[in-house]
C-alpha positions as protocol buffer text, in pm:
chain_id: "A"
residue {
  index: 1
  type: MET
  ca { x: 12671 y: 14266 z: 5663 }
}
residue {
  index: 2
  type: ASP
  ca { x: 12999 y: 14140 z: 5774 }
}
residue {
  index: 3
  type: LYS
  ca { x: 13272 y: 14239 z: 5440 }
}
residue {
  index: 4
  type: SER
  ca { x: 13550 y: 13973 z: 5525 }
}
residue {
  index: 5
  type: LEU
  ca { x: 13486 y: 13725 z: 5279 }
}
residue {
  index: 6
  type: LEU
  ca { x: 13485 y: 14005 z: 5045 }
}
residue {
  index: 7
  type: GLU
  ca { x: 13778 y: 14141 z: 5179 }
}
residue {
  index: 8
  type: ALA
  ca { x: 13917 y: 13808 z: 5145 }
}
residue {
  index: 9
  type: VAL
  ca { x: 13847 y: 13813 z: 4779 }
}
residue {
  index: 10
  type: LYS
  ca { x: 13965 y: 14086 z: 4662 }
}
residue {
  index: 11
  type: LYS
  ca { x: 14310 y: 14029 z: 4800 }
}
residue {
  index: 12
  type: ARG
  ca { x: 14353 y: 13657 z: 4578 }
}
residue {
  index: 13
  type: ARG
  ca { x: 14492 y: 13826 z: 4263 }
}
residue {
  index: 14
  type: THR
  ca { x: 14763 y: 13581 z: 4009 }
}
residue {
  index: 15
  type: VAL
  ca { x: 15111 y: 13603 z: 4129 }
}
residue {
  index: 16
  type: TYR
  ca { x: 15377 y: 13455 z: 3961 }
}
residue {
  index: 17
  type: ASP
  ca { x: 15681 y: 13577 z: 4038 }
}
residue {
  index: 18
  type: ILE
  ca { x: 15698 y: 13441 z: 4397 }
}
residue {
  index: 19
  type: GLU
  ca { x: 15917 y: 13310 z: 4707 }
}
residue {
  index: 20
  type: LYS
  ca { x: 16071 y: 12937 z: 4851 }
}
residue {
  index: 21
  type: GLU
  ca { x: 15858 y: 13019 z: 5182 }
}
residue {
  index: 22
  type: ILE
  ca { x: 15584 y: 13051 z: 5338 }
}
residue {
  index: 23
  type: ASN
  ca { x: 15446 y: 13249 z: 5698 }
}
residue {
  index: 24
  type: ILE
  ca { x: 15274 y: 12984 z: 5863 }
}
residue {
  index: 25
  type: THR
  ca { x: 15383 y: 12609 z: 5923 }
}
residue {
  index: 26
  type: ASP
  ca { x: 15343 y: 12316 z: 5638 }
}
residue {
  index: 27
  type: GLU
  ca { x: 15043 y: 12180 z: 5942 }
}
residue {
  index: 28
  type: GLN
  ca { x: 14862 y: 12487 z: 5917 }
}
residue {
  index: 29
  type: LEU
  ca { x: 14898 y: 12423 z: 5539 }
}
residue {
  index: 30
  type: GLU
  ca { x: 14751 y: 12112 z: 5486 }
}
residue {
  index: 31
  type: GLU
  ca { x: 14445 y: 12199 z: 5740 }
}
residue {
  index: 32
  type: ILE
  ca { x: 14402 y: 12447 z: 5522 }
}
residue {
  index: 33
  type: ILE
  ca { x: 14345 y: 12273 z: 5246 }
}
residue {
  index: 34
  type: ASN
  ca { x: 14194 y: 11973 z: 5410 }
}
residue {
  index: 35
  type: GLU
  ca { x: 13963 y: 12243 z: 5507 }
}
residue {
  index: 36
  type: CYS
  ca { x: 13909 y: 12336 z: 5136 }
}
residue {
  index: 37
  type: LEU
  ca { x: 13846 y: 12035 z: 5065 }
}
residue {
  index: 38
  type: LEU
  ca { x: 13615 y: 11962 z: 5310 }
}
residue {
  index: 39
  type: TYR
  ca { x: 13373 y: 12218 z: 5250 }
}
residue {
  index: 40
  type: SER
  ca { x: 13429 y: 12279 z: 4874 }
}
residue {
  index: 41
  type: PRO
  ca { x: 13033 y: 12245 z: 4729 }
}
residue {
  index: 42
  type: THR
  ca { x: 13019 y: 11963 z: 4385 }
}
residue {
  index: 43
  type: GLY
  ca { x: 12659 y: 11819 z: 4234 }
}
residue {
  index: 44
  type: PHE
  ca { x: 12526 y: 11529 z: 4350 }
}
residue {
  index: 45
  type: ASN
  ca { x: 12770 y: 11604 z: 4652 }
}
residue {
  index: 46
  type: ALA
  ca { x: 12985 y: 11399 z: 4477 }
}
residue {
  index: 47
  type: GLN
  ca { x: 13289 y: 11506 z: 4632 }
}
residue {
  index: 48
  type: SER
  ca { x: 13503 y: 11400 z: 4350 }
}
residue {
  index: 49
  type: ASP
  ca { x: 13800 y: 11672 z: 4420 }
}
residue {
  index: 50
  type: ARG
  ca { x: 14174 y: 11534 z: 4485 }
}
residue {
  index: 51
  type: ILE
  ca { x: 14403 y: 11711 z: 4625 }
}
residue {
  index: 52
  type: ILE
  ca { x: 14821 y: 11583 z: 4586 }
}
residue {
  index: 53
  type: LEU
  ca { x: 15025 y: 11890 z: 4832 }
}
residue {
  index: 54
  type: ALA
  ca { x: 15417 y: 11870 z: 4684 }
}
residue {
  index: 55
  type: LEU
  ca { x: 15594 y: 12014 z: 4880 }
}
residue {
  index: 56
  type: GLY
  ca { x: 16013 y: 12027 z: 4889 }
}
residue {
  index: 57
  type: GLU
  ca { x: 16158 y: 11768 z: 4635 }
}
residue {
  index: 58
  type: LYS
  ca { x: 15809 y: 11647 z: 4556 }
}
residue {
  index: 59
  type: HIS
  ca { x: 15782 y: 12062 z: 4453 }
}
residue {
  index: 60
  type: GLU
  ca { x: 16063 y: 12048 z: 4241 }
}
residue {
  index: 61
  type: GLU
  ca { x: 16014 y: 11702 z: 4066 }
}
residue {
  index: 62
  type: VAL
  ca { x: 15646 y: 11773 z: 3936 }
}
residue {
  index: 63
  type: TRP
  ca { x: 15860 y: 12147 z: 3778 }
}
residue {
  index: 64
  type: ASP
  ca { x: 16173 y: 11980 z: 3635 }
}
residue {
  index: 65
  type: LEU
  ca { x: 15916 y: 11734 z: 3478 }
}
residue {
  index: 66
  type: ILE
  ca { x: 15642 y: 12033 z: 3335 }
}
residue {
  index: 67
  type: THR
  ca { x: 16004 y: 12199 z: 3282 }
}
residue {
  index: 68
  type: GLU
  ca { x: 16102 y: 11919 z: 3020 }
}
residue {
  index: 69
  type: SER
  ca { x: 15806 y: 11866 z: 2895 }
}
residue {
  index: 70
  type: VAL
  ca { x: 15728 y: 12228 z: 2782 }
}
residue {
  index: 71
  type: GLU
  ca { x: 16106 y: 12196 z: 2647 }
}
residue {
  index: 72
  type: ALA
  ca { x: 15984 y: 11908 z: 2416 }
}
residue {
  index: 73
  type: VAL
  ca { x: 15718 y: 12128 z: 2213 }
}
residue {
  index: 74
  type: THR
  ca { x: 15768 y: 12455 z: 2234 }
}
residue {
  index: 75
  type: ASP
  ca { x: 15960 y: 12653 z: 1959 }
}
residue {
  index: 76
  type: ARG
  ca { x: 16360 y: 12774 z: 2025 }
}
residue {
  index: 77
  type: GLU
  ca { x: 16193 y: 13107 z: 1986 }
}
residue {
  index: 78
  type: ALA
  ca { x: 15921 y: 13128 z: 2242 }
}
residue {
  index: 79
  type: LEU
  ca { x: 16116 y: 12831 z: 2447 }
}
residue {
  index: 80
  type: GLY
  ca { x: 16294 y: 13106 z: 2693 }
}
residue {
  index: 81
  type: PRO
  ca { x: 15957 y: 13314 z: 2780 }
}
residue {
  index: 82
  type: ALA
  ca { x: 15817 y: 12995 z: 2896 }
}
residue {
  index: 83
  type: ILE
  ca { x: 16095 y: 12826 z: 3033 }
}
residue {
  index: 84
  type: ASP
  ca { x: 16148 y: 13224 z: 3258 }
}
residue {
  index: 85
  type: LYS
  ca { x: 15787 y: 13207 z: 3383 }
}
residue {
  index: 86
  type: ILE
  ca { x: 15787 y: 12792 z: 3488 }
}
residue {
  index: 87
  type: ASN
  ca { x: 16124 y: 12946 z: 3703 }
}
residue {
  index: 88
  type: LYS
  ca { x: 15888 y: 13181 z: 3847 }
}
residue {
  index: 89
  type: LEU
  ca { x: 15658 y: 12935 z: 3975 }
}
residue {
  index: 90
  type: ARG
  ca { x: 15904 y: 12674 z: 4066 }
}
residue {
  index: 91
  type: GLY
  ca { x: 16042 y: 12942 z: 4321 }
}
residue {
  index: 92
  type: GLY
  ca { x: 15783 y: 12872 z: 4527 }
}
residue {
  index: 93
  type: TYR
  ca { x: 15730 y: 12718 z: 4868 }
}
residue {
  index: 94
  type: GLY
  ca { x: 15542 y: 12368 z: 4645 }
}
residue {
  index: 95
  type: THR
  ca { x: 15238 y: 12345 z: 4438 }
}
residue {
  index: 96
  type: VAL
  ca { x: 14867 y: 12286 z: 4442 }
}
residue {
  index: 97
  type: LEU
  ca { x: 14805 y: 12003 z: 4262 }
}
residue {
  index: 98
  type: PHE
  ca { x: 14376 y: 11954 z: 4191 }
}
residue {
  index: 99
  type: PHE
  ca { x: 14245 y: 11657 z: 4050 }
}
residue {
  index: 100
  type: GLU
  ca { x: 13905 y: 11480 z: 3929 }
}
residue {
  index: 101
  type: ASP
  ca { x: 13830 y: 11069 z: 3978 }
}
residue {
  index: 102
  type: LYS
  ca { x: 13663 y: 10999 z: 3703 }
}
residue {
  index: 103
  type: SER
  ca { x: 13559 y: 10699 z: 3886 }
}
residue {
  index: 104
  type: VAL
  ca { x: 13384 y: 10885 z: 4091 }
}
residue {
  index: 105
  type: ILE
  ca { x: 13168 y: 11018 z: 3776 }
}
residue {
  index: 106
  type: LYS
  ca { x: 13109 y: 10720 z: 3616 }
}
residue {
  index: 107
  type: ARG
  ca { x: 12969 y: 10550 z: 3930 }
}
residue {
  index: 108
  type: LEU
  ca { x: 12730 y: 10831 z: 3943 }
}
residue {
  index: 109
  type: GLN
  ca { x: 12677 y: 10741 z: 3598 }
}
residue {
  index: 110
  type: LYS
  ca { x: 12486 y: 10506 z: 3598 }
}
residue {
  index: 111
  type: GLN
  ca { x: 12381 y: 10541 z: 3897 }
}
residue {
  index: 112
  type: PHE
  ca { x: 12165 y: 10842 z: 3793 }
}
residue {
  index: 113
  type: THR
  ca { x: 12114 y: 10739 z: 3430 }
}
residue {
  index: 114
  type: ASP
  ca { x: 11888 y: 10993 z: 3349 }
}
residue {
  index: 115
  type: TYR
  ca { x: 12150 y: 11320 z: 3459 }
}
residue {
  index: 116
  type: ALA
  ca { x: 12463 y: 11058 z: 3333 }
}
residue {
  index: 117
  type: SER
  ca { x: 12552 y: 11335 z: 3060 }
}
residue {
  index: 118
  type: TYR
  ca { x: 12599 y: 11600 z: 3330 }
}
residue {
  index: 119
  type: PHE
  ca { x: 12816 y: 11456 z: 3587 }
}
residue {
  index: 120
  type: GLN
  ca { x: 13168 y: 11556 z: 3394 }
}
residue {
  index: 121
  type: SER
  ca { x: 13062 y: 11950 z: 3345 }
}
residue {
  index: 122
  type: TRP
  ca { x: 12936 y: 11931 z: 3681 }
}
residue {
  index: 123
  type: SER
  ca { x: 13271 y: 11813 z: 3818 }
}
residue {
  index: 124
  type: GLN
  ca { x: 13503 y: 12072 z: 3665 }
}
residue {
  index: 125
  type: GLN
  ca { x: 13233 y: 12283 z: 3803 }
}
residue {
  index: 126
  type: GLY
  ca { x: 13287 y: 12171 z: 4173 }
}
residue {
  index: 127
  type: ASN
  ca { x: 13674 y: 12197 z: 4130 }
}
residue {
  index: 128
  type: GLY
  ca { x: 13711 y: 12531 z: 4007 }
}
residue {
  index: 129
  type: MET
  ca { x: 13526 y: 12632 z: 4291 }
}
residue {
  index: 130
  type: LEU
  ca { x: 13711 y: 12379 z: 4458 }
}
residue {
  index: 131
  type: GLN
  ca { x: 14011 y: 12581 z: 4265 }
}
residue {
  index: 132
  type: TYR
  ca { x: 13876 y: 12926 z: 4338 }
}
residue {
  index: 133
  type: LEU
  ca { x: 13858 y: 12816 z: 4751 }
}
residue {
  index: 134
  type: VAL
  ca { x: 14188 y: 12711 z: 4796 }
}
residue {
  index: 135
  type: TRP
  ca { x: 14295 y: 12995 z: 4618 }
}
residue {
  index: 136
  type: VAL
  ca { x: 14129 y: 13251 z: 4883 }
}
residue {
  index: 137
  type: ALA
  ca { x: 14241 y: 13116 z: 5148 }
}
residue {
  index: 138
  type: LEU
  ca { x: 14594 y: 13116 z: 5037 }
}
residue {
  index: 139
  type: ALA
  ca { x: 14545 y: 13487 z: 5010 }
}
residue {
  index: 140
  type: GLN
  ca { x: 14420 y: 13538 z: 5315 }
}
residue {
  index: 141
  type: GLU
  ca { x: 14689 y: 13418 z: 5454 }
}
residue {
  index: 142
  type: GLY
  ca { x: 14932 y: 13625 z: 5283 }
}
residue {
  index: 143
  type: ILE
  ca { x: 15048 y: 13362 z: 5008 }
}
residue {
  index: 144
  type: GLY
  ca { x: 15039 y: 13410 z: 4642 }
}
residue {
  index: 145
  type: ALA
  ca { x: 14954 y: 13180 z: 4425 }
}
residue {
  index: 146
  type: SER
  ca { x: 14901 y: 13147 z: 4038 }
}
residue {
  index: 147
  type: LEU
  ca { x: 14679 y: 12885 z: 3879 }
}
residue {
  index: 148
  type: GLN
  ca { x: 14863 y: 12696 z: 3564 }
}
residue {
  index: 149
  type: HIS
  ca { x: 14742 y: 12425 z: 3343 }
}
residue {
  index: 150
  type: TYR
  ca { x: 14990 y: 12241 z: 3223 }
}
residue {
  index: 151
  type: ASN
  ca { x: 14843 y: 11909 z: 3277 }
}
residue {
  index: 152
  type: VAL
  ca { x: 14767 y: 11878 z: 2865 }
}
residue {
  index: 153
  type: LEU
  ca { x: 15149 y: 11753 z: 2885 }
}
residue {
  index: 154
  type: ILE
  ca { x: 15158 y: 11591 z: 3235 }
}
residue {
  index: 155
  type: VAL
  ca { x: 14856 y: 11460 z: 3328 }
}
residue {
  index: 156
  type: LYS
  ca { x: 15020 y: 11079 z: 3290 }
}
residue {
  index: 157
  type: GLU
  ca { x: 15337 y: 11131 z: 3426 }
}
residue {
  index: 158
  type: ILE
  ca { x: 15238 y: 11269 z: 3754 }
}
residue {
  index: 159
  type: ARG
  ca { x: 14974 y: 10961 z: 3810 }
}
residue {
  index: 160
  type: LYS
  ca { x: 15332 y: 10754 z: 3705 }
}
residue {
  index: 161
  type: MET
  ca { x: 15527 y: 11007 z: 4010 }
}
residue {
  index: 162
  type: PHE
  ca { x: 15229 y: 10983 z: 4236 }
}
residue {
  index: 163
  type: ASP
  ca { x: 15179 y: 10612 z: 4138 }
}
residue {
  index: 164
  type: LEU
  ca { x: 14793 y: 10729 z: 4180 }
}
residue {
  index: 165
  type: PRO
  ca { x: 14476 y: 10476 z: 4011 }
}
residue {
  index: 166
  type: ASP
  ca { x: 14432 y: 10592 z: 3607 }
}
residue {
  index: 167
  type: ASP
  ca { x: 14075 y: 10714 z: 3787 }
}
residue {
  index: 168
  type: TRP
  ca { x: 14294 y: 11001 z: 3877 }
}
residue {
  index: 169
  type: PHE
  ca { x: 14288 y: 11270 z: 3631 }
}
residue {
  index: 170
  type: LEU
  ca { x: 14521 y: 11621 z: 3689 }
}
residue {
  index: 171
  type: VAL
  ca { x: 14295 y: 11919 z: 3614 }
}
residue {
  index: 172
  type: SER
  ca { x: 14533 y: 12249 z: 3734 }
}
residue {
  index: 173
  type: GLN
  ca { x: 14814 y: 12307 z: 3963 }
}
residue {
  index: 174
  type: MET
  ca { x: 14830 y: 12614 z: 4256 }
}
residue {
  index: 175
  type: PRO
  ca { x: 15224 y: 12701 z: 4279 }
}
residue {
  index: 176
  type: PHE
  ca { x: 15259 y: 12936 z: 4596 }
}
residue {
  index: 177
  type: GLY
  ca { x: 15480 y: 13076 z: 4791 }
}
residue {
  index: 178
  type: ILE
  ca { x: 15531 y: 13432 z: 4997 }
}
residue {
  index: 179
  type: PRO
  ca { x: 15533 y: 13706 z: 4668 }
}
residue {
  index: 180
  type: LYS
  ca { x: 15841 y: 13871 z: 4558 }
}
residue {
  index: 181
  type: ALA
  ca { x: 15629 y: 14201 z: 4477 }
}
residue {
  index: 182
  type: VAL
  ca { x: 15226 y: 14367 z: 4548 }
}
residue {
  index: 183
  type: PRO
  ca { x: 15058 y: 14233 z: 4219 }
}
residue {
  index: 184
  type: SER
  ca { x: 14961 y: 14516 z: 3961 }
}
residue {
  index: 185
  type: ASN
  ca { x: 14627 y: 14662 z: 3999 }
}
residue {
  index: 186
  type: ARG
  ca { x: 14404 y: 14421 z: 3780 }
}
residue {
  index: 187
  type: LYS
  ca { x: 14201 y: 14529 z: 3550 }
}
residue {
  index: 188
  type: THR
  ca { x: 13802 y: 14536 z: 3544 }
}
residue {
  index: 189
  type: PHE
  ca { x: 13541 y: 14576 z: 3270 }
}
residue {
  index: 190
  type: PRO
  ca { x: 13266 y: 14800 z: 3287 }
}
residue {
  index: 191
  type: ARG
  ca { x: 12993 y: 14590 z: 3528 }
}
residue {
  index: 192
  type: GLU
  ca { x: 12742 y: 14768 z: 3259 }
}
residue {
  index: 193
  type: GLY
  ca { x: 12469 y: 14465 z: 3167 }
}
residue {
  index: 194
  type: LYS
  ca { x: 12640 y: 14243 z: 3315 }
}
residue {
  index: 195
  type: VAL
  ca { x: 12410 y: 14189 z: 3586 }
}
residue {
  index: 196
  type: ARG
  ca { x: 12023 y: 14228 z: 3577 }
}
residue {
  index: 197
  type: VAL
  ca { x: 11797 y: 14273 z: 3871 }
}
residue {
  index: 198
  type: GLU
  ca { x: 11459 y: 14199 z: 3772 }
}
residue {
  index: 199
  type: ARG
  ca { x: 11171 y: 14212 z: 4022 }
}
């Protein structure tokens, strides 16, 4: 068995402290994102995933918006650590914004009424696989990233910022850049009882 895929999976880590640089070109980065989007599976081949790759000033604007939103809802005692974390993430080269196109989900719900209640869940599953695929692909290039969920605070403002349709729902944000330090060892739990093999 070729273990190159598993080795790539092992490289994926949560990295908060990142540099404002990467070791590939913007064109190569865009190609990686497009390939991940093209080959990531979706239920009923819905392809409801959407991505905005925010670089340069747009990356900064996204994190300005996140900072303002967090400051508005966070207690003074907790604000310092929250802003410290945001500044580390802002320090990266760019941010991948993951969306679901709700119009696709609604169309499928009307087309396949027997499965209508499942399409939202299947869309989320597909988006999660896409997020993971992008994360692994970036790690394979030596680029550190983390998955963030400030979307609860900024979904409407992000639509305005990028002039997006109302059906584009922001799912998560992935700031990325060259890691400033090697991540500490990942804590793992015993595998016993998690996988059953039955014949």
